[in-house]
PDB file of C-alpha atoms and ligand atoms in Angstrom:
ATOM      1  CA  UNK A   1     -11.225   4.520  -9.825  1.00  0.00           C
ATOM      2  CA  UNK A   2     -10.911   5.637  -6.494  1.00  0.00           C
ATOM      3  CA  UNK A   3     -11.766   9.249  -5.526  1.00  0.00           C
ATOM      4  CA  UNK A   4     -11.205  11.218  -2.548  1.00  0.00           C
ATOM      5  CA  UNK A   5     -12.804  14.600  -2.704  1.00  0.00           C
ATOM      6  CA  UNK A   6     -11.921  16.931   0.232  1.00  0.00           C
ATOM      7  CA  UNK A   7     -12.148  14.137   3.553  1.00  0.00           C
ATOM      8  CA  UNK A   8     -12.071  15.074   6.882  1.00  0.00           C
ATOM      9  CA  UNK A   9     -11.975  12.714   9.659  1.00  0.00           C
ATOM     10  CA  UNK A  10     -12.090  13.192  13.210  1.00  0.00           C
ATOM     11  CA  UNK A  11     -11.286  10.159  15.878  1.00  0.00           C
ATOM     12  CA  UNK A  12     -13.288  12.387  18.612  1.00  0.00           C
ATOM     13  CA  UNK A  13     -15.514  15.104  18.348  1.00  0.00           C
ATOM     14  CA  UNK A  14     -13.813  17.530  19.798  1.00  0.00           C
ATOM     15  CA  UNK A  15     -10.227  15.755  18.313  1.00  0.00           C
ATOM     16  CA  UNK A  16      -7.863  16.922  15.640  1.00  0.00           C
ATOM     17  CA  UNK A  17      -8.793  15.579  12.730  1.00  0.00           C
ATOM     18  CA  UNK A  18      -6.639  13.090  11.437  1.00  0.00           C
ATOM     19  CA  UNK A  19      -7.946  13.916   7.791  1.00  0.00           C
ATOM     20  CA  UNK A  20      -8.131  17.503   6.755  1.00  0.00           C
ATOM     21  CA  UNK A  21      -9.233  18.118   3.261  1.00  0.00           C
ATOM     22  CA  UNK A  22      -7.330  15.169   1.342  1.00  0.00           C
ATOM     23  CA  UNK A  23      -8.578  15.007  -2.112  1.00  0.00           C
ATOM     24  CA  UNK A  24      -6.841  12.278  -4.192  1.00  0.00           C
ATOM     25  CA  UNK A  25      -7.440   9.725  -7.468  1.00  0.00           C
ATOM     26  CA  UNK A  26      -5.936   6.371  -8.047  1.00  0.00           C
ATOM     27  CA  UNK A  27      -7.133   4.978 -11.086  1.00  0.00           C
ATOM     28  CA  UNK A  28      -7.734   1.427 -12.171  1.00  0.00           C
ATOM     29  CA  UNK A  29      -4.734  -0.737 -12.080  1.00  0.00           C
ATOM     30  CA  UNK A  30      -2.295   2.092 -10.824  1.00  0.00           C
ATOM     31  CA  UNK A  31       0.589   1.518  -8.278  1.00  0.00           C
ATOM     32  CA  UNK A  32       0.211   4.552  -5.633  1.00  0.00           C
ATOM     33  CA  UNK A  33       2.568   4.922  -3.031  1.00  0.00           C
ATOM     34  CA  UNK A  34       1.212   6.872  -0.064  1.00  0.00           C
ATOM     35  CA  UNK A  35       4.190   7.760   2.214  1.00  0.00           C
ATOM     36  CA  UNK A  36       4.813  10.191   4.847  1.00  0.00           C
ATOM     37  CA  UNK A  37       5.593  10.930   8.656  1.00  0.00           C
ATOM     38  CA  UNK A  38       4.381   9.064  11.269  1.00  0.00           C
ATOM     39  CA  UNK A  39       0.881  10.522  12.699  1.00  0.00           C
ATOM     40  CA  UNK A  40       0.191  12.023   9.314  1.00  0.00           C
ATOM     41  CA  UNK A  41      -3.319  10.050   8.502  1.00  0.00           C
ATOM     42  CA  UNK A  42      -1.870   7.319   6.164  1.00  0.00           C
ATOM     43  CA  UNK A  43      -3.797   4.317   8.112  1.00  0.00           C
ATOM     44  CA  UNK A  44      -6.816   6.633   8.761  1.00  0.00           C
ATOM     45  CA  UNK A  45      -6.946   7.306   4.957  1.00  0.00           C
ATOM     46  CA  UNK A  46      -6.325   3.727   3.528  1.00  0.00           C
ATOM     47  CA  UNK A  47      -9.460   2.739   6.291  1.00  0.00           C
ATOM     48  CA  UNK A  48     -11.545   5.217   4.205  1.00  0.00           C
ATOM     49  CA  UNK A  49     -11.183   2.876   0.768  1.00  0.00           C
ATOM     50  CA  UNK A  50     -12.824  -0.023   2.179  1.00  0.00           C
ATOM     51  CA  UNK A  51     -15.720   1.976   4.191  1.00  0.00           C
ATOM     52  CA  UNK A  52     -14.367   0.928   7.877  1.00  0.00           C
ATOM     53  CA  UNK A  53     -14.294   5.030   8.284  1.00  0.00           C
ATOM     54  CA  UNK A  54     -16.447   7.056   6.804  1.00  0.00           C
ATOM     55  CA  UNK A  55     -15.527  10.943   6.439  1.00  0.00           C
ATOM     56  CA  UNK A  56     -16.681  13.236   8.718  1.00  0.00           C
ATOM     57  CA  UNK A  57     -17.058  15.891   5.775  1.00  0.00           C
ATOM     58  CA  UNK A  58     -16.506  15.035   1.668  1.00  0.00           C
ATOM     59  CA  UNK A  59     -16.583  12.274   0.344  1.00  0.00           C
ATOM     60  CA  UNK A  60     -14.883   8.909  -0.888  1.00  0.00           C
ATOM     61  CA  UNK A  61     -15.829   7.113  -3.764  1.00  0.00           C
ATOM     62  CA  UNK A  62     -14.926   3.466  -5.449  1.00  0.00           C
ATOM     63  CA  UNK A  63     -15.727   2.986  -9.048  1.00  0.00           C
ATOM     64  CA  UNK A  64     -18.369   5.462  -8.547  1.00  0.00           C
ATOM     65  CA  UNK A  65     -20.158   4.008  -5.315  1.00  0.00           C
ATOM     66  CA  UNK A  66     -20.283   6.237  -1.897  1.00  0.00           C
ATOM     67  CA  UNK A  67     -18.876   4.400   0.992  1.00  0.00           C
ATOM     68  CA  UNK A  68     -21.216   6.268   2.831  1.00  0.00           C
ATOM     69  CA  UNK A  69     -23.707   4.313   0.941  1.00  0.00           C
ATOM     70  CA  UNK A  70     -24.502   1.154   3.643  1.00  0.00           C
ATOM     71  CA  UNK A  71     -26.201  -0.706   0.529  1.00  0.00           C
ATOM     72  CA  UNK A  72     -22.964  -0.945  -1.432  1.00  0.00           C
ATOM     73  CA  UNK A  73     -20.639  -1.531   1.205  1.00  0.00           C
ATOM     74  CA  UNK A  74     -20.416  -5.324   0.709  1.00  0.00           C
ATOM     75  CA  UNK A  75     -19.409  -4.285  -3.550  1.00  0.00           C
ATOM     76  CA  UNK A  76     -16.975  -1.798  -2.010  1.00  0.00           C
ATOM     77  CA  UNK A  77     -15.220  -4.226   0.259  1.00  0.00           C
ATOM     78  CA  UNK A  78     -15.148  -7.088  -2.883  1.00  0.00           C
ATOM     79  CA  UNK A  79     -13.252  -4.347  -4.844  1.00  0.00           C
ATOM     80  CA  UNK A  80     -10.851  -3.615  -2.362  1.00  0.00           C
ATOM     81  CA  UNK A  81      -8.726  -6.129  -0.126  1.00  0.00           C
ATOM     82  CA  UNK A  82      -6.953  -4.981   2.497  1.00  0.00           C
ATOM     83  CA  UNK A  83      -3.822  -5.836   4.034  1.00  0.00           C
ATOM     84  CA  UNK A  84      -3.382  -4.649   7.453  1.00  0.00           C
ATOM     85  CA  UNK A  85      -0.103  -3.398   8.739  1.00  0.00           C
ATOM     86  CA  UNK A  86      -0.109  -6.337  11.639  1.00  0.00           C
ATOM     87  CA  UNK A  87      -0.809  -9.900   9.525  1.00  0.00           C
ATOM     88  CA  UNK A  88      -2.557 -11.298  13.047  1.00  0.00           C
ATOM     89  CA  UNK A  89      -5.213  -8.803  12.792  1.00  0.00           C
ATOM     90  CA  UNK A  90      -6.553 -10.169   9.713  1.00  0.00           C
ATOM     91  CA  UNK A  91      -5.997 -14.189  10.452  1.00  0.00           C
ATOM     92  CA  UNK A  92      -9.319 -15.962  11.403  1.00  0.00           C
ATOM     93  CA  UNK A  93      -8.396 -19.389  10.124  1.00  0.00           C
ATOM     94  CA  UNK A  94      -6.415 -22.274  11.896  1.00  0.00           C
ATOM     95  CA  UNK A  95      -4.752 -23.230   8.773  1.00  0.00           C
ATOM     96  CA  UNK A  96      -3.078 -21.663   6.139  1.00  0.00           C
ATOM     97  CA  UNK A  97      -5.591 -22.596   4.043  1.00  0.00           C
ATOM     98  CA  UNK A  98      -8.634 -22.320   6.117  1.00  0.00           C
ATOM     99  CA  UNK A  99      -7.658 -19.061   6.714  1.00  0.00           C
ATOM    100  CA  UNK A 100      -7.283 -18.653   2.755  1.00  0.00           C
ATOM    101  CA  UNK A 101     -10.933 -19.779   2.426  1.00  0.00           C
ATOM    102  CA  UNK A 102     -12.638 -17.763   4.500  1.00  0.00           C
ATOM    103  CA  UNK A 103     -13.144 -14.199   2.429  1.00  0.00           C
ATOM    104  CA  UNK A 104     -14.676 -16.745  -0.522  1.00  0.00           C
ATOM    105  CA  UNK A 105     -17.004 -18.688   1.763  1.00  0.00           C
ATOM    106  CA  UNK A 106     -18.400 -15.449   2.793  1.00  0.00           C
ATOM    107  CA  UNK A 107     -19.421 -14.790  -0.728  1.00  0.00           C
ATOM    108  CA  UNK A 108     -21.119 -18.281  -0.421  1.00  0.00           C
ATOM    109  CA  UNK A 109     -19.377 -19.285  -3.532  1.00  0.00           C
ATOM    110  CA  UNK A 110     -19.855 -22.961  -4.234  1.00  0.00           C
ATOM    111  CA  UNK A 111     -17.586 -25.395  -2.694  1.00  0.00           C
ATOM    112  CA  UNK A 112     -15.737 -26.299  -5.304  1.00  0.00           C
ATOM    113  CA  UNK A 113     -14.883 -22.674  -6.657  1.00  0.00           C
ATOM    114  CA  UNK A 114     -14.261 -21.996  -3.290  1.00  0.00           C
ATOM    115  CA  UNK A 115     -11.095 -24.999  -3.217  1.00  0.00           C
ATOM    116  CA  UNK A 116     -10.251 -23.188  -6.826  1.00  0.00           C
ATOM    117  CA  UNK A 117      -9.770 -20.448  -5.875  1.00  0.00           C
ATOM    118  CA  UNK A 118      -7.562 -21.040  -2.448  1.00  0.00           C
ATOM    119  CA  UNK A 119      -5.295 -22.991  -4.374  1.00  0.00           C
ATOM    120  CA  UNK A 120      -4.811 -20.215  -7.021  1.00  0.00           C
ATOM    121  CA  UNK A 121      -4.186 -17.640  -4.772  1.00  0.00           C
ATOM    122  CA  UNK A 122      -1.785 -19.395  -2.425  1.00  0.00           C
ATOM    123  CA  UNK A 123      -0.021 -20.764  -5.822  1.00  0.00           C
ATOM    124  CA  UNK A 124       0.109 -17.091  -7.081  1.00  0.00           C
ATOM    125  CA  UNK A 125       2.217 -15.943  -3.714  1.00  0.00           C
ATOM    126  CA  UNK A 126       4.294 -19.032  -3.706  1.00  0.00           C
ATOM    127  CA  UNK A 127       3.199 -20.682  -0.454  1.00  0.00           C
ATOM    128  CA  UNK A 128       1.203 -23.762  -1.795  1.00  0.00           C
ATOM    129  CA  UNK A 129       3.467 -25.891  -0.025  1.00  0.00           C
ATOM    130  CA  UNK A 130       2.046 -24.235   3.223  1.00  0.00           C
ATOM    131  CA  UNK A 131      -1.409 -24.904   2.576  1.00  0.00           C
ATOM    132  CA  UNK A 132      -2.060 -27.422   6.001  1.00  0.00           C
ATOM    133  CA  UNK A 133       0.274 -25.203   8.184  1.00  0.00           C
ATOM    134  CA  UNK A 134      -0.892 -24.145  11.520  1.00  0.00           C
ATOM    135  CA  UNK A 135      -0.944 -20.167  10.658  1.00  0.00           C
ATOM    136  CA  UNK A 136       0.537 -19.499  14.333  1.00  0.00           C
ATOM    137  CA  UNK A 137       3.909 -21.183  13.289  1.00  0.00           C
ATOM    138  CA  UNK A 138       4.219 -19.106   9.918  1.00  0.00           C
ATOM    139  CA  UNK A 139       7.337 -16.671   9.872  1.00  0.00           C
ATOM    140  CA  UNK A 140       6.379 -13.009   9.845  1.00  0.00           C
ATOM    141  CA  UNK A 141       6.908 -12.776   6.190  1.00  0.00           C
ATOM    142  CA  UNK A 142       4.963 -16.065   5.412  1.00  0.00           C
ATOM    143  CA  UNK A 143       2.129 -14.535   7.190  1.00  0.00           C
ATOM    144  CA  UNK A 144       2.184 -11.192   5.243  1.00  0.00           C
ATOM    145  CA  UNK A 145       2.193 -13.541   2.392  1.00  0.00           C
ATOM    146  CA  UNK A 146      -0.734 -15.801   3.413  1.00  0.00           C
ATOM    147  CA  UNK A 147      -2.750 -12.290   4.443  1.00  0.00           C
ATOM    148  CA  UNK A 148      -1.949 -11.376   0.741  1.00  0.00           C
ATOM    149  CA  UNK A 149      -2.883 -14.720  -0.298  1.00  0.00           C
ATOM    150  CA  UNK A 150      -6.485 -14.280   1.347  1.00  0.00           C
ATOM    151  CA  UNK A 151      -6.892 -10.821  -0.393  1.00  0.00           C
ATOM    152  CA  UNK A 152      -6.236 -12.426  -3.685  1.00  0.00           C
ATOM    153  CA  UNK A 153      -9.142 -15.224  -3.374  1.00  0.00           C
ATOM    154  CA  UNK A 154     -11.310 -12.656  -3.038  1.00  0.00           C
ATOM    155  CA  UNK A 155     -10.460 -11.706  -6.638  1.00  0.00           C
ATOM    156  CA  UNK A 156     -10.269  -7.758  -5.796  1.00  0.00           C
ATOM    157  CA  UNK A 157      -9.578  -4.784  -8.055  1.00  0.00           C
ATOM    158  CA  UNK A 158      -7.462  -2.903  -5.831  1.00  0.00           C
ATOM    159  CA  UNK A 159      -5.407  -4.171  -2.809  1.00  0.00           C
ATOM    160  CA  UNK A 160      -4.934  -1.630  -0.494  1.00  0.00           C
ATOM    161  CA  UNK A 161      -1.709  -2.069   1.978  1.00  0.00           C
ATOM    162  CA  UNK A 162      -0.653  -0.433   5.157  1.00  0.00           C
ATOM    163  CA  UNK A 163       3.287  -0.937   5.318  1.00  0.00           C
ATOM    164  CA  UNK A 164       3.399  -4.405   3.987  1.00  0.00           C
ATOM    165  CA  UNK A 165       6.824  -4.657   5.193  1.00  0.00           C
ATOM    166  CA  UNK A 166       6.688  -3.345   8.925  1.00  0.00           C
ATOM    167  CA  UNK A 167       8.439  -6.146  11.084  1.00  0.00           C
ATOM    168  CA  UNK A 168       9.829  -8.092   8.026  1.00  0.00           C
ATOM    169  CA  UNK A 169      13.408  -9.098   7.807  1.00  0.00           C
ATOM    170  CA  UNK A 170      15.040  -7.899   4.274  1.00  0.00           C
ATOM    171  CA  UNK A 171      15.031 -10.985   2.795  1.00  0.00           C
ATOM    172  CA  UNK A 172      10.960 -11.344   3.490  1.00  0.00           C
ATOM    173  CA  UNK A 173      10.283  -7.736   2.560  1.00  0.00           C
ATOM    174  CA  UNK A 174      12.000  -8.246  -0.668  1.00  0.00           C
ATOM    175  CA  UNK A 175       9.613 -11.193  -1.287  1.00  0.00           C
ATOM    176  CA  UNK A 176       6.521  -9.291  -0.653  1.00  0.00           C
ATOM    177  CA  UNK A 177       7.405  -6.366  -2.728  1.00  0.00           C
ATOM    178  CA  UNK A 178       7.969  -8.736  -5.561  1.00  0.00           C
ATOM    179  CA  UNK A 179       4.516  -9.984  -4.721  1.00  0.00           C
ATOM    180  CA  UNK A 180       2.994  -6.614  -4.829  1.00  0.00           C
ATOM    181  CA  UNK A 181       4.870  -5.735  -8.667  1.00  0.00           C
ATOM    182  CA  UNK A 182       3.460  -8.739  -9.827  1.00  0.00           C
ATOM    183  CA  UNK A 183       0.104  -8.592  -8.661  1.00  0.00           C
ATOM    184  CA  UNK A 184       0.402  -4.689 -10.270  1.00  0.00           C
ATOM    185  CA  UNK A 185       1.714  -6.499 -13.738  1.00  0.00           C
ATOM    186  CA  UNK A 186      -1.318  -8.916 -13.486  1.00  0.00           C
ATOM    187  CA  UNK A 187      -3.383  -5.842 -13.630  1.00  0.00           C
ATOM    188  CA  UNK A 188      -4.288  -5.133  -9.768  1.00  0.00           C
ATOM    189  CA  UNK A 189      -4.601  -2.063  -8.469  1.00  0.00           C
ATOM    190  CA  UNK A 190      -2.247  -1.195  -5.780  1.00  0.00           C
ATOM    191  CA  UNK A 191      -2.400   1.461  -2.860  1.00  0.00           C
ATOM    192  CA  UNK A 192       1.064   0.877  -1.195  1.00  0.00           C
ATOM    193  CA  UNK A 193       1.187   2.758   1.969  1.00  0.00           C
ATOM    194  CA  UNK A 194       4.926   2.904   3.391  1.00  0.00           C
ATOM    195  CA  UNK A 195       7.039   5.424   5.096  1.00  0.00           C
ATOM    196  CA  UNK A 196      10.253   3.732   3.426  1.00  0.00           C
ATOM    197  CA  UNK A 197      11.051   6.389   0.619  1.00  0.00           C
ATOM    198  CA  UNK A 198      13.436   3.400  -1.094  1.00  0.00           C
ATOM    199  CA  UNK A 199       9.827   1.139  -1.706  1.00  0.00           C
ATOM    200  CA  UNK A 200       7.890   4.180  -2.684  1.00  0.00           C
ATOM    201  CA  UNK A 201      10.298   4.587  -5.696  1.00  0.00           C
ATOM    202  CA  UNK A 202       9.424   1.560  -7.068  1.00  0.00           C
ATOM    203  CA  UNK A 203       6.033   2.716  -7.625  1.00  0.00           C
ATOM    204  CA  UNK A 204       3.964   5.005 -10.489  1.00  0.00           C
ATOM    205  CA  UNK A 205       2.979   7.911  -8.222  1.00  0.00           C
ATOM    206  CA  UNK A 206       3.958   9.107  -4.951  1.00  0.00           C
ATOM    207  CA  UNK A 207       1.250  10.933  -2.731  1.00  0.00           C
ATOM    208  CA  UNK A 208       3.285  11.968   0.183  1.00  0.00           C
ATOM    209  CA  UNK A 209       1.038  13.266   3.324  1.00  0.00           C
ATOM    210  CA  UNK A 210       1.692  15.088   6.182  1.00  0.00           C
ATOM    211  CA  UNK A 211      -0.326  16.666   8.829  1.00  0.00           C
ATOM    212  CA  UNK A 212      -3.606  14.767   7.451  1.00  0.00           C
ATOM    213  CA  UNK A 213      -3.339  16.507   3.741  1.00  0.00           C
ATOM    214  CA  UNK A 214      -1.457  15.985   0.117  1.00  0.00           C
ATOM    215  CA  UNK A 215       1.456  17.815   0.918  1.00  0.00           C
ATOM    216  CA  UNK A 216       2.638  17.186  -2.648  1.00  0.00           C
ATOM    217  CA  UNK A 217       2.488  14.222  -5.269  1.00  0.00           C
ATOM    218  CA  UNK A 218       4.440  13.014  -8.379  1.00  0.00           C
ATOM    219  CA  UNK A 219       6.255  10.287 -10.334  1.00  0.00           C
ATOM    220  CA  UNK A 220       8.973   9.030  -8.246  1.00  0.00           C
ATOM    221  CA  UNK A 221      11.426  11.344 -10.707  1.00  0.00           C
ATOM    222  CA  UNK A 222       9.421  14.694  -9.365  1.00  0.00           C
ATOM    223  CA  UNK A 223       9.542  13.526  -5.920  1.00  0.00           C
ATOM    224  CA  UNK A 224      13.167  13.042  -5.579  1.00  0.00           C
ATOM    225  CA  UNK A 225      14.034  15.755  -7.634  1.00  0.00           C
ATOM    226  CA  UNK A 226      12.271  17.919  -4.531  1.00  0.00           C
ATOM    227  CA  UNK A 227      14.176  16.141  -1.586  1.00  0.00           C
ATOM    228  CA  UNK A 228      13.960  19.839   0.587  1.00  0.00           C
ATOM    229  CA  UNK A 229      10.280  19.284   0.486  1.00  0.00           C
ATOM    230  CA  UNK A 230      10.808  15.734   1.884  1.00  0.00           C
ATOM    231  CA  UNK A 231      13.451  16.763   4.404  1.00  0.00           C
ATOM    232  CA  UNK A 232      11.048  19.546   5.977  1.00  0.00           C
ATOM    233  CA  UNK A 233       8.766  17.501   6.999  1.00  0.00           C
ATOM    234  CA  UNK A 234      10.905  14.879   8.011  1.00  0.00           C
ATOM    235  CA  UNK A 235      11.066  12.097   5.489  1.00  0.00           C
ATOM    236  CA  UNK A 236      14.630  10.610   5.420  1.00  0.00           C
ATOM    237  CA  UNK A 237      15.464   9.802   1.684  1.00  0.00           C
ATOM    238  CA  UNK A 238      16.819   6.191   0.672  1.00  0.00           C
ATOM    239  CA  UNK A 239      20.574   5.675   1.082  1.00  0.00           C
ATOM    240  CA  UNK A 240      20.857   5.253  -2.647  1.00  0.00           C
ATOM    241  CA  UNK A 241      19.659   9.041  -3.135  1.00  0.00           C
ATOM    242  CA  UNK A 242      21.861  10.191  -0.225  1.00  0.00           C
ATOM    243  CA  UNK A 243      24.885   8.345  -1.895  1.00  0.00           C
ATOM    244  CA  UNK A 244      23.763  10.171  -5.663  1.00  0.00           C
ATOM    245  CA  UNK A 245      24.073  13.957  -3.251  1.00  0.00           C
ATOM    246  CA  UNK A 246      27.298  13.246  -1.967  1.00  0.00           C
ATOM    247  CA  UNK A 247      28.620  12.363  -5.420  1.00  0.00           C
ATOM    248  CA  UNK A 248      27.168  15.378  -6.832  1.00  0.00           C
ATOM    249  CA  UNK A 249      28.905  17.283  -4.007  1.00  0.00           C
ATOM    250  CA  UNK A 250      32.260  15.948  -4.710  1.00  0.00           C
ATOM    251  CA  UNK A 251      31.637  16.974  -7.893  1.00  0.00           C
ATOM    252  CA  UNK A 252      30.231  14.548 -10.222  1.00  0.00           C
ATOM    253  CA  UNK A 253      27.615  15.769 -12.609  1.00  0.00           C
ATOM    254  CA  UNK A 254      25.153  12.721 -11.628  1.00  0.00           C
ATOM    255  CA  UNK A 255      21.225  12.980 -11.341  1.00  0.00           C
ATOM    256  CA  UNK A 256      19.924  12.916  -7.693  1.00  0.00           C
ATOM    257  CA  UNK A 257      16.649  12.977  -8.740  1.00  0.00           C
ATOM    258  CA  UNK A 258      16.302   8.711  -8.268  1.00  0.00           C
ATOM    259  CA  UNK A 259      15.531   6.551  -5.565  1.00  0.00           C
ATOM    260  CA  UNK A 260      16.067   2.551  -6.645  1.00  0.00           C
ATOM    261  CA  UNK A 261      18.585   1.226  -7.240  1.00  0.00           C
ATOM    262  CA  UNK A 262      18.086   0.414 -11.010  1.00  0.00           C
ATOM    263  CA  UNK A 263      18.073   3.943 -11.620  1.00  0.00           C
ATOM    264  CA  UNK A 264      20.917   4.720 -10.136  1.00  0.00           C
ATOM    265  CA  UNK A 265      23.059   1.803 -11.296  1.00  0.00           C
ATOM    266  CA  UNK A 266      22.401   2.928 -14.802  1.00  0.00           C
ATOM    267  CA  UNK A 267      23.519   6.969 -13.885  1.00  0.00           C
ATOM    268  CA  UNK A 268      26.499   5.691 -11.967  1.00  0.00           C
ATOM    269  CA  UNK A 269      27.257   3.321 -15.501  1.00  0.00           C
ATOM    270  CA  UNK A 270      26.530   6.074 -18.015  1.00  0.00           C
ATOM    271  CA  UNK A 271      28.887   8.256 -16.140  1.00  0.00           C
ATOM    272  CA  UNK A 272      31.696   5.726 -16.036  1.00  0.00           C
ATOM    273  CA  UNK A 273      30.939   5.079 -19.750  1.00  0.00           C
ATOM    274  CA  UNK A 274      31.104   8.834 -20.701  1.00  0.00           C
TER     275      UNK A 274
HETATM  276  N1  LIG B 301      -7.906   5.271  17.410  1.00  0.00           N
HETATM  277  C1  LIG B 301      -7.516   6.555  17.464  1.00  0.00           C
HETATM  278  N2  LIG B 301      -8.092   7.443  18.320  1.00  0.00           N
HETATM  279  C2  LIG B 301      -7.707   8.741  18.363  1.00  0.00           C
HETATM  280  N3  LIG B 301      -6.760   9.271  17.549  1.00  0.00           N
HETATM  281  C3  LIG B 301      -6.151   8.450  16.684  1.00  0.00           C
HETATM  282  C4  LIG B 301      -6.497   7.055  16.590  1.00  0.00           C
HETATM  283  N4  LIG B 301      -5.731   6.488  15.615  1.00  0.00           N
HETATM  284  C5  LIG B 301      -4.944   7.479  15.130  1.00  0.00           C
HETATM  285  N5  LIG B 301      -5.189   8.654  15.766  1.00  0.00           N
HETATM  286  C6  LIG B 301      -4.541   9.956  15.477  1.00  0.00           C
HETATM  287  O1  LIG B 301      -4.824  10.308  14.125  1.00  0.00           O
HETATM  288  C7  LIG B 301      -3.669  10.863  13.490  1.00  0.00           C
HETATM  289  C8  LIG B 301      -3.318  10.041  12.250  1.00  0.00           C
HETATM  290  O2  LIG B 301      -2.934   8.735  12.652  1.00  0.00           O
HETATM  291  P1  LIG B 301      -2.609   7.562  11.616  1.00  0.00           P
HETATM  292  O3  LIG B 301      -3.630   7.567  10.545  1.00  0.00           O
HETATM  293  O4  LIG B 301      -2.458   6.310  12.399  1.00  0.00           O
HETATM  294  O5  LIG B 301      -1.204   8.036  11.013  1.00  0.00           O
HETATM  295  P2  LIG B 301      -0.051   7.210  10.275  1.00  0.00           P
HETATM  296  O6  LIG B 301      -0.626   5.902   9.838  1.00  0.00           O
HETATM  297  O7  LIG B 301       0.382   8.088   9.142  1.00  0.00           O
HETATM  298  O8  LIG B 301       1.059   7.030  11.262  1.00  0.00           O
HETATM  299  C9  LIG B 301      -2.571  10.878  14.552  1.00  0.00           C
HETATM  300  O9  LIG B 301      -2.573  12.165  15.136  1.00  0.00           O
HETATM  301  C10 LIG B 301      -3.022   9.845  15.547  1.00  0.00           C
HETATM  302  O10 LIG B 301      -2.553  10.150  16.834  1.00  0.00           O
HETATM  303 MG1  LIG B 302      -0.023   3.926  10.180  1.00  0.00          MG
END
């Protein structure tokens, strides 16, 4: 479980703090979405899980263990993989699968659990058949998936991801949120940060942030039944939920309250059924 129990973070001393007093839990195996406006602390806070920040004041803990504690830092960072928001920050490999290797062979696992595992993980994202690629000539979205990849031979508990699809074509951002639900179905923790309201429905819970606090959290249902709240601080809704208003407004007695598309294929259905 993760815990965050009243953090504050400042980037200067004499700064604003980019944290103010955000307590939050994810629990094992949950799919969080942390979403909000820009400047509102979402990158500051997922740098807390893995210990690259440490709060200022309170405290952040991962399956019990500190990440002010320097002696369980390397434990911390084996639970938690991180996908950055810009794939080339994270490549340090010339290959796909060099690059693959290189969280495992800083374990010093043996060679040959080492090869194991790189071939699992870049089987489990689908791009096996990239393994010798030069990473430099990857597409954007192959290189969000090889990051992934990378992640996943470390074996983690949670992934942690700051908006996995920033820069992605659709077709590419639809591949790596498929990615993320199954890695969630195989068990995986997931800490989804996005400012896309439409991904953040596909999730468990919704933490939405603003100003470096919880401004309020929910199941998808409570969040988009609360769309004022959203609007305020400047969160524009997904076009399915605008499209569910504006048939309310003319007059149909639909839900608004959803934000995939499942959801509100089956309320437009029932209502044509009726
Ligand atoms: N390296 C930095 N130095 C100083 N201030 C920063 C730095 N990075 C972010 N900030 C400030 O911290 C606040 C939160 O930023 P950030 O966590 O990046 O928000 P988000 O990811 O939600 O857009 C913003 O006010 C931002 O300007
Ligand atoms: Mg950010």
């Amino acid at each position: 479980m993760i815990v965050f129990d009243n953090v504050y973070f400042q980037y200067e001393p004499e700064g604003i703090e980019a944290l103010c007093g955000v307590s939050l839990t994810v629990e094992d195996g949950e799919h969080v979405a942390v979403v909000g406006p820009n400047g509102c602390g979402k990158t500051t806070l997922i740098r807390h899980i893995n210990a690259l920040f440490t709060p200022s004041k309170g405290s952040v803990t991962i399956n019990g263990y500190d990440t002010q504690d320097a002696g369980r830092r390397n434990e911390i960072r084996q639970m938690i993989g991180m996908v950055f928001q810009n794939p080339d920050h994270q490549i340090v490999g010339m290959t796909v699968e060099e690059d693959c290797a290189f969280g495992p062979e800083n374990l010093r696992l043996p060679t040959g659990e080492i090869r194991e595992r790189v071939a699992e993980a870049l089987d489990r994202v689908g791009i096996a058949g990239l393994a010798g690629r030069n990473i430099e000539t990857l597409s954007g979205g192959e290189k969000r998936l090889a990051a992934i990849a990378g992640i996943l031979a470390m074996r983690p508990r949670y992934i942690a991801l700051d908006e996995p699809t920033a820069f992605l074509d659709p077709v590419s951002a639809r591949l790596v949120l498929e990615m993320i639900d199954k890695l969630h179905s195989d068990g995986v923790g997931i800490i989804h940060i996005t400012h896309n309201m439409a991904e953040a429905a596909g999730t468990e819970r919704i933490i939405v942030m603003n100003k470096g606090s919880v401004y309020f959290e929910g199941t998808p249902q409570v969040i988009f039944r609360n769309v004022d709240k959203l609007k305020t601080i400047g969160i524009s809704l997904p076009q399915i939920t605008e499209l569910l208003i504006r048939l309310r407004e003319s007059g149909l007695p639909v839900r608004t309250d959803i934000g995939d598309m499942d959801g509100a294929v089956s309320e437009i259905k029932g209502l044509i059924n009726k």
